[in-house]
mmCIF file of C-alpha atoms in Angstrom:
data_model
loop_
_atom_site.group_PDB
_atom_site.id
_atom_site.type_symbol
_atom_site.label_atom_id
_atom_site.label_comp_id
_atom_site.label_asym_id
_atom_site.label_seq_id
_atom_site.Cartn_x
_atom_site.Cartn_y
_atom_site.Cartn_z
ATOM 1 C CA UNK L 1 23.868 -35.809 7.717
ATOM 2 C CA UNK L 2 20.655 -33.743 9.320
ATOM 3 C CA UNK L 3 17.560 -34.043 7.399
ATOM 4 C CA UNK L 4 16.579 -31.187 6.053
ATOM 5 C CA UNK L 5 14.268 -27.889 8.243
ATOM 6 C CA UNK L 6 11.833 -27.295 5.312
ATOM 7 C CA UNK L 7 11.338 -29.340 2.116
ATOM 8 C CA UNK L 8 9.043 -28.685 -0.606
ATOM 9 C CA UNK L 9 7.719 -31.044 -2.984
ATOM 10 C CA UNK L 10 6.153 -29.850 -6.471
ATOM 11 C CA UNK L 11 5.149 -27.177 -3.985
ATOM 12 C CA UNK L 12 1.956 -25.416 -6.403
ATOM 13 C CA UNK L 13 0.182 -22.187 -5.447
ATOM 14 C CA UNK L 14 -2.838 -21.090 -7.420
ATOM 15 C CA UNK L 15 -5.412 -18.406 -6.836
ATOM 16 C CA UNK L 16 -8.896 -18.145 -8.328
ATOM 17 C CA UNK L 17 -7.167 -20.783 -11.026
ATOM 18 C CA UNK L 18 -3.983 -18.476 -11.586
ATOM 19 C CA UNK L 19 -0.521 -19.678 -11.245
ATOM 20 C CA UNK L 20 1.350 -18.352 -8.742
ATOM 21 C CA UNK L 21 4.098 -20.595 -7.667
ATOM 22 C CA UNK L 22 4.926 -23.556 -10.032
ATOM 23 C CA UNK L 23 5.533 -27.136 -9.085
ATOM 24 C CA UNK L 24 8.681 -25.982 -6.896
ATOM 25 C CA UNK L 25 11.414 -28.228 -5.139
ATOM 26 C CA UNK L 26 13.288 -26.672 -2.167
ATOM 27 C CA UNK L 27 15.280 -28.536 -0.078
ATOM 28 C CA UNK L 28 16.724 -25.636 3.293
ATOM 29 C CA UNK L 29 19.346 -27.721 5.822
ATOM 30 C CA UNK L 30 21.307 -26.226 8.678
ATOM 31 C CA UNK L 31 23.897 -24.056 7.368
ATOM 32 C CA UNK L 32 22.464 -22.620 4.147
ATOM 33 C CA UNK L 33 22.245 -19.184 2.923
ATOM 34 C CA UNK L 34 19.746 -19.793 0.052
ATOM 35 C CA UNK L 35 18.099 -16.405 -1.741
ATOM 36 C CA UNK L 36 15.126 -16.459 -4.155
ATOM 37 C CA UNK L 37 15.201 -13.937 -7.070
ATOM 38 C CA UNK L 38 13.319 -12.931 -9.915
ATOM 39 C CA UNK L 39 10.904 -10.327 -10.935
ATOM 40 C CA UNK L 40 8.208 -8.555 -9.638
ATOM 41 C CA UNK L 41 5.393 -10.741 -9.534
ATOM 42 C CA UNK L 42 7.140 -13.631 -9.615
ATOM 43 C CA UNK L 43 5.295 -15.604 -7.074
ATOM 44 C CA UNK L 44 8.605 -15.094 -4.533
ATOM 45 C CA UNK L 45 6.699 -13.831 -1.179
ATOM 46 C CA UNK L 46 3.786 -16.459 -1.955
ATOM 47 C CA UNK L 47 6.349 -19.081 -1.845
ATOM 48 C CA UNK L 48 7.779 -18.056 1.721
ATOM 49 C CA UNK L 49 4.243 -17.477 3.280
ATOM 50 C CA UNK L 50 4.207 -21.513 1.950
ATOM 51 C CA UNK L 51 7.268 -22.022 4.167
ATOM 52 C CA UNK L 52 5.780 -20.141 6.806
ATOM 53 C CA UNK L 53 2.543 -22.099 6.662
ATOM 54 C CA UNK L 54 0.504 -19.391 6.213
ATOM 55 C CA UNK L 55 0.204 -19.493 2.613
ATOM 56 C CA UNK L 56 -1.697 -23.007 2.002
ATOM 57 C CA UNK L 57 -0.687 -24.891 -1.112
ATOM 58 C CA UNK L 58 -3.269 -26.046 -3.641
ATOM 59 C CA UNK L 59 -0.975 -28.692 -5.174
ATOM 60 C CA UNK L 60 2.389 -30.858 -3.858
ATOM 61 C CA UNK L 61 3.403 -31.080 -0.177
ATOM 62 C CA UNK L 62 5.795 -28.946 2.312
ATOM 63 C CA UNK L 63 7.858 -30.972 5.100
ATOM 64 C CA UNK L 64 9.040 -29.321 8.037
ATOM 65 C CA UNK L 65 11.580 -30.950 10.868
ATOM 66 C CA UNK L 66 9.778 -31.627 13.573
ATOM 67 C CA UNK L 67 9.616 -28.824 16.165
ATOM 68 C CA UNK L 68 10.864 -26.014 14.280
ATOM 69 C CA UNK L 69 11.492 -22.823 14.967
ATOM 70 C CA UNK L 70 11.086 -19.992 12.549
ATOM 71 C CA UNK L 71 12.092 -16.596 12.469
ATOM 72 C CA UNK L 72 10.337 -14.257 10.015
ATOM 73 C CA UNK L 73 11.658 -10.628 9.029
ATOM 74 C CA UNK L 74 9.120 -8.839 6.802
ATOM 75 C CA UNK L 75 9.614 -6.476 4.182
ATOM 76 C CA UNK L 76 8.106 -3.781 6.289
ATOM 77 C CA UNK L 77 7.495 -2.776 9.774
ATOM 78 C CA UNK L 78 3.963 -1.200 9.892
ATOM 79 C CA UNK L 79 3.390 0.927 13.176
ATOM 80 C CA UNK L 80 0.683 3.706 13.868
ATOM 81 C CA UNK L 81 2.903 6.875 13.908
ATOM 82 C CA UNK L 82 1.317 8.565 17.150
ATOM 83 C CA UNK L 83 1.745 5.219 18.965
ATOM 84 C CA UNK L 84 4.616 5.488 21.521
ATOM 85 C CA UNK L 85 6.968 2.835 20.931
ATOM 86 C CA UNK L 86 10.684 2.457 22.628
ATOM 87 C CA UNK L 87 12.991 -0.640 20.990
ATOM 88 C CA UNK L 88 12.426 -2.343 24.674
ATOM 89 C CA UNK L 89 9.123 -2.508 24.357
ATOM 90 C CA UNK L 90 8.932 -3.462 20.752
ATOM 91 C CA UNK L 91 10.890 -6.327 21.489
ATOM 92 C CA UNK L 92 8.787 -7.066 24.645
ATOM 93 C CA UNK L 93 5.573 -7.609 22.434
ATOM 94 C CA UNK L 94 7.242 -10.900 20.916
ATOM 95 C CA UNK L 95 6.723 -12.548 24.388
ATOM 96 C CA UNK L 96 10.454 -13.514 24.621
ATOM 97 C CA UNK L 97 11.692 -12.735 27.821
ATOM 98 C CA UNK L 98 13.937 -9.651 28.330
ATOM 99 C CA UNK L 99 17.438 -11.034 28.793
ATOM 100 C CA UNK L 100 16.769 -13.248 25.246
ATOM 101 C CA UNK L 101 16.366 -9.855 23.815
ATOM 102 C CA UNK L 102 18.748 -7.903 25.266
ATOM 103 C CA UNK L 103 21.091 -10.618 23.419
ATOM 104 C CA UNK L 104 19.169 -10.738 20.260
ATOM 105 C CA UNK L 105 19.794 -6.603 20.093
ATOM 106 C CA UNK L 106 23.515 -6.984 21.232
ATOM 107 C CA UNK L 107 23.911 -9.918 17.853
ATOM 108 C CA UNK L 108 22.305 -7.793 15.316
ATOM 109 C CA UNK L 109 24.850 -4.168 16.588
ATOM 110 C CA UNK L 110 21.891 -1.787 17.991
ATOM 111 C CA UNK L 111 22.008 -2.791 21.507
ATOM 112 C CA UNK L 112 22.457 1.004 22.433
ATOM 113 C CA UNK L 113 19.177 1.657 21.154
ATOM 114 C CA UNK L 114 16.837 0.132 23.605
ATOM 115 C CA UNK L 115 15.404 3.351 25.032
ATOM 116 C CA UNK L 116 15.094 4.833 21.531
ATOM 117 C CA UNK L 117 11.789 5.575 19.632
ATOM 118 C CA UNK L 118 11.079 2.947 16.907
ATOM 119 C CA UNK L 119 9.847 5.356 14.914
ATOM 120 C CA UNK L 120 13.278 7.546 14.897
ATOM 121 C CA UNK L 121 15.251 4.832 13.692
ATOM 122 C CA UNK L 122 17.411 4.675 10.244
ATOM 123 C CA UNK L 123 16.491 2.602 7.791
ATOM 124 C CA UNK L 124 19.155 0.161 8.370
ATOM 125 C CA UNK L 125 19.090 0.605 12.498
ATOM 126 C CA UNK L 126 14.910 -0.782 11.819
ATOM 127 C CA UNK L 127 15.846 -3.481 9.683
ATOM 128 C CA UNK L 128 18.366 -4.496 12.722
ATOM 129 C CA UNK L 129 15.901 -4.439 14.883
ATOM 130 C CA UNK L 130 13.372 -6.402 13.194
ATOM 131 C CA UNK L 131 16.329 -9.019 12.251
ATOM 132 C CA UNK L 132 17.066 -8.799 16.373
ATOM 133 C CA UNK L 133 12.602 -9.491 17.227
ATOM 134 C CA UNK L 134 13.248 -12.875 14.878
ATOM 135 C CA UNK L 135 16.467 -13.603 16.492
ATOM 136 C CA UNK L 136 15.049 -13.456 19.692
ATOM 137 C CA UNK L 137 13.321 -16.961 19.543
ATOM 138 C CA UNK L 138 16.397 -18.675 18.537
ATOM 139 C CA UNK L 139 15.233 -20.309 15.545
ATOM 140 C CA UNK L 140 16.475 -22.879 13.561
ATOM 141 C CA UNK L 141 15.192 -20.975 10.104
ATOM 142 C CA UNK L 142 15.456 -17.429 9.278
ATOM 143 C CA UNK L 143 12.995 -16.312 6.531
ATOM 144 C CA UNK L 144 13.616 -12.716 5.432
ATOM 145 C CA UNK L 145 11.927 -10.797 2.800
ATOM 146 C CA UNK L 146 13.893 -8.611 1.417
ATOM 147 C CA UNK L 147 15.650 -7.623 4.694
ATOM 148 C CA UNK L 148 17.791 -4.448 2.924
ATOM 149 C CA UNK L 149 14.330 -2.570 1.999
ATOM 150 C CA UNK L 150 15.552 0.775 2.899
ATOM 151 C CA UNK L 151 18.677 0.643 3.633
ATOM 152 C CA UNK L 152 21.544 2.532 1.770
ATOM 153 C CA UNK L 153 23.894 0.630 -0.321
ATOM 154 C CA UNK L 154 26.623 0.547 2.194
ATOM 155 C CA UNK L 155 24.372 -0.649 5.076
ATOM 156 C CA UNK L 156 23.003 -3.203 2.625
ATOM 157 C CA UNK L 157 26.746 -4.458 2.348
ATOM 158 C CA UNK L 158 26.863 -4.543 6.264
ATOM 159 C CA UNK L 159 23.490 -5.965 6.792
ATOM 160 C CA UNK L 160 24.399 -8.918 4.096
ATOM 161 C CA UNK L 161 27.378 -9.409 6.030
ATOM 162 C CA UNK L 162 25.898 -9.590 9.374
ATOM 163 C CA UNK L 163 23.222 -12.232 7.979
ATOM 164 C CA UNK L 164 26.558 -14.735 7.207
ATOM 165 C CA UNK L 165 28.111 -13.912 10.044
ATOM 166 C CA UNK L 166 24.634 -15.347 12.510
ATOM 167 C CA UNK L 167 24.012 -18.141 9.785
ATOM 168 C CA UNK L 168 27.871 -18.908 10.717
ATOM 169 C CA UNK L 169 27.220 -18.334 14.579
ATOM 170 C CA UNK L 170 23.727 -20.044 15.102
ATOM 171 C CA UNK L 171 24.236 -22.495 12.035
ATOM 172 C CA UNK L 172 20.734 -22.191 11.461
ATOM 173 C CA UNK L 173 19.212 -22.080 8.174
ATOM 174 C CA UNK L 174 18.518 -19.125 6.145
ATOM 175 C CA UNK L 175 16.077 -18.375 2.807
ATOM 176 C CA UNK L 176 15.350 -14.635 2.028
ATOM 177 C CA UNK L 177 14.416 -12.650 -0.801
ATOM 178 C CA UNK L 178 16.119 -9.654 -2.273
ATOM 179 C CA UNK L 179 16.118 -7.328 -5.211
ATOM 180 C CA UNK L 180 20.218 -6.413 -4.331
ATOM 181 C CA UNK L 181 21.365 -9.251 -6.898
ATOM 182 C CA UNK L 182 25.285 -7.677 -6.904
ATOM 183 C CA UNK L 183 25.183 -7.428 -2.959
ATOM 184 C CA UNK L 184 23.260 -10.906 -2.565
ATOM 185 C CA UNK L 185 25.143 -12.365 -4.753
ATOM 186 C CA UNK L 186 28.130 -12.511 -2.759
ATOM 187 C CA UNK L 187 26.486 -13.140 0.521
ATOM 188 C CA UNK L 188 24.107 -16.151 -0.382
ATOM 189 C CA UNK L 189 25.429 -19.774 -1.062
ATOM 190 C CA UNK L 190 22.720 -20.687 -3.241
ATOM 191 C CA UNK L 191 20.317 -18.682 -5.767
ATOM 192 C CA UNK L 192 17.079 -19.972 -6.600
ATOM 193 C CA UNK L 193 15.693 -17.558 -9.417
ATOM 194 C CA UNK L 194 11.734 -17.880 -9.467
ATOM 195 C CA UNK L 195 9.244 -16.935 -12.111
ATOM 196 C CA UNK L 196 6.293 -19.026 -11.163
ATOM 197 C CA UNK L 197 8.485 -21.806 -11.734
ATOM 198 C CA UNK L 198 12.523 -22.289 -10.671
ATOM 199 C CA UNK L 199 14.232 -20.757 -13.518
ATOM 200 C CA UNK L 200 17.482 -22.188 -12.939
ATOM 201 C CA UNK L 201 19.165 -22.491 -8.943
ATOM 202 C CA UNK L 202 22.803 -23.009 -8.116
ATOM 203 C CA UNK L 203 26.181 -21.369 -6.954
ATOM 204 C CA UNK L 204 25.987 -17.494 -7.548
ATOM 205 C CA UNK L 205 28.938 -17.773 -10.087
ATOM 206 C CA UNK L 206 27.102 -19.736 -11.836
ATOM 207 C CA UNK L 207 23.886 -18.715 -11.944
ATOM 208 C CA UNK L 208 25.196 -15.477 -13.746
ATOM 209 C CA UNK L 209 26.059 -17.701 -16.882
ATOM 210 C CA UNK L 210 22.627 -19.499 -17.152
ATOM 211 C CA UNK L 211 20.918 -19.036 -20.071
ATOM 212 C CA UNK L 212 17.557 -18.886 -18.011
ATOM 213 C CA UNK L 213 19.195 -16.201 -15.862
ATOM 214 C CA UNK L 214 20.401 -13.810 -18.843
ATOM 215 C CA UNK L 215 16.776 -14.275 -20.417
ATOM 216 C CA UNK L 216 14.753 -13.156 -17.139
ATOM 217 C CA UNK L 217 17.689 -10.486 -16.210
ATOM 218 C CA UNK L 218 19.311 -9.583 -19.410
ATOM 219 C CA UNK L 219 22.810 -9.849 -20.452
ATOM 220 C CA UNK L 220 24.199 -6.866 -19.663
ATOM 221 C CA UNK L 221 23.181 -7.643 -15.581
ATOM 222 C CA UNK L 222 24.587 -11.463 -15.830
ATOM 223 C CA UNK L 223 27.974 -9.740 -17.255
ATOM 224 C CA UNK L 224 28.120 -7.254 -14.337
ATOM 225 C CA UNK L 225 27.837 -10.371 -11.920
ATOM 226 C CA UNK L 226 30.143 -12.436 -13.883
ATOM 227 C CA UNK L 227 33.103 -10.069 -12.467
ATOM 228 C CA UNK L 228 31.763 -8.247 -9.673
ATOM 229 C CA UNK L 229 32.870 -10.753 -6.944
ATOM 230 C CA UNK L 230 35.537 -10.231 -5.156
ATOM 231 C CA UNK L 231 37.234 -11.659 -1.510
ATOM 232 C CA UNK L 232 35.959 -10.874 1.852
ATOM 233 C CA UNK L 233 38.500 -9.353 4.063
ATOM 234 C CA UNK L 234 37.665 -7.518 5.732
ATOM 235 C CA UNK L 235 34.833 -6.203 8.168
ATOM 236 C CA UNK L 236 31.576 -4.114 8.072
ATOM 237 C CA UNK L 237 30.343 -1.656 11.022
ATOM 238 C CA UNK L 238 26.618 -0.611 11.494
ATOM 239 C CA UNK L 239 26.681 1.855 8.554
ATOM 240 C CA UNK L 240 28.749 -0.637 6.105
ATOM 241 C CA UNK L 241 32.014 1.200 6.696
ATOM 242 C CA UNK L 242 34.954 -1.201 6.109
ATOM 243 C CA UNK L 243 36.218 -1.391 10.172
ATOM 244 C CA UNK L 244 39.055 -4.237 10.172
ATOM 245 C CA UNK L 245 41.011 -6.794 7.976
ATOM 246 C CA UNK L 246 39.999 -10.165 8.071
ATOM 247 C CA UNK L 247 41.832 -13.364 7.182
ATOM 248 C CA UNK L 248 39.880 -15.357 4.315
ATOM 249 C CA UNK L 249 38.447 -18.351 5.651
ATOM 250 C CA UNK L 250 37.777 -22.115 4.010
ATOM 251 C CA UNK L 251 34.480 -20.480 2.185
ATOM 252 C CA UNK L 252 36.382 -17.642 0.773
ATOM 253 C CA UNK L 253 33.526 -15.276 1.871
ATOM 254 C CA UNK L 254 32.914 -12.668 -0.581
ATOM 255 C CA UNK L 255 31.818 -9.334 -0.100
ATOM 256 C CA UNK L 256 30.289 -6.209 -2.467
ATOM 257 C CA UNK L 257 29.824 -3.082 -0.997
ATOM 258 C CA UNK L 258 30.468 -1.237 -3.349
ATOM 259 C CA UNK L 259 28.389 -2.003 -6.678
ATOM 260 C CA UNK L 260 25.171 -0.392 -8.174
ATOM 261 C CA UNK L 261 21.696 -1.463 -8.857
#
């Protein structure tokens, strides 16, 4: 068995004496699909800036495997709107060279769109496109906060699907946060839920049953989860239209594209 990319030990964040993350154990390996929920202010982007290492911690200790490679989505792309900006040279400004990210566009489905303007881009074609920039450097980690901001609820569907379908292809690691709980639900492997402290973590099926879960969520969310899931198979294109049949593999993927907030 690989050790693990990241592990955190009674990871503790605290600013000007505040509590913001709370004596946290996190263990990432190869493979996983783990998502962090909870609820606004919850401490959930301080704790990946820890993973990151840009976010110091004031207590407890954060292991990484030795020369790892991280690739970071953020929530939002900020971009001056009169700046000129094609996807080519977007992805140019990451330093990776060209062919890496001619590749890293083809993975993530908006290949096409290397002559386009950043700035005309759907919500979902941007969030492919950032996904693509952290792609580019072949990491071993992907860290994504909340990677379906903006993105209609089919697309979400598509864009969840895409995320297990590189974890599956690159079998690197994966941690993101996301608001989508019926949608991430059935495309994470583990949920940590976070309010300063871990709640409760475990399979998705079961997480909907935890007492801690039903308190922070209510009951009437955890029910909706309990028999929302259903089995993958069958395929998502770029705007989360269902494309082709699949056969259901040894994970019994599960997919839900079509729940509500």
């Amino acid at each position: 068995m690989t050790d693990p990319l990241v592990t955190l030990d009674n990871a503790t964040v605290r600013f000007d004496g505040v509590i913001a993350v709370d004596h946290i154990n996190l263990k990432v390996s190869r493979g996983d699909i783990i998502t962090i929920i909870g609820p606004n202010g919850a401490g959930k982007t301080t704790l990946i800036k820890a993973v990151l290492g840009i976010q110091p911690l004031s207590e407890g200790a954060i292991h990484r495997q030795a020369g790892l490679t991280i690739g970071y989505v953020p929530q939002h792309l900020h971009l001056q709107p009169t700046l000129p900006l094609t996807v080519k040279r977007f992805m140019a400004l990451s330093g990776v060279p060209a062919a890496a990210c001619r590749e890293a566009l083809e993975q993530t489905g908006v290949g096409h769109l290397l002559a386009a303007s950043v700035h005309h881009l759907s919500g979902g074609e941007r969030q492919r496109l950032l996904l693509a920039r952290a792609l580019a450097r072949k990491p071993d980690l992907l860290v994504l906060d909340e990677p379906a901001q903006g993105v209609d609820i089919n697309g979400q569907a598509a864009l969840y699907d895409l995320i297990r379908q590189l974890r599956d292809r690159l079998h690197c690691g994966v941690i993101m946060i996301s608001h989508d709980l019926h949608l991430v639900m059935a495309a994470t492997d583990k949920v940590l839920c976070l309010n300063q402290h871990v709640c409760c973590s475990g399979h998705p099926e079961d997480i909907s049953r935890d007492p801690a879960f039903i308190e922070t969520f209510g009951q009437s969310v955890a029910e909706s989860l309990a028999v929302y899931h259903h089995r993958h198979n069958h395929q998502h294109n770029l705007h989360g239209d269902v494309v082709a049949a699949g056969d259901s593999d040894s994970e019994h993927r599960e997919c839900s594209g079509h729940g509500h907030h």
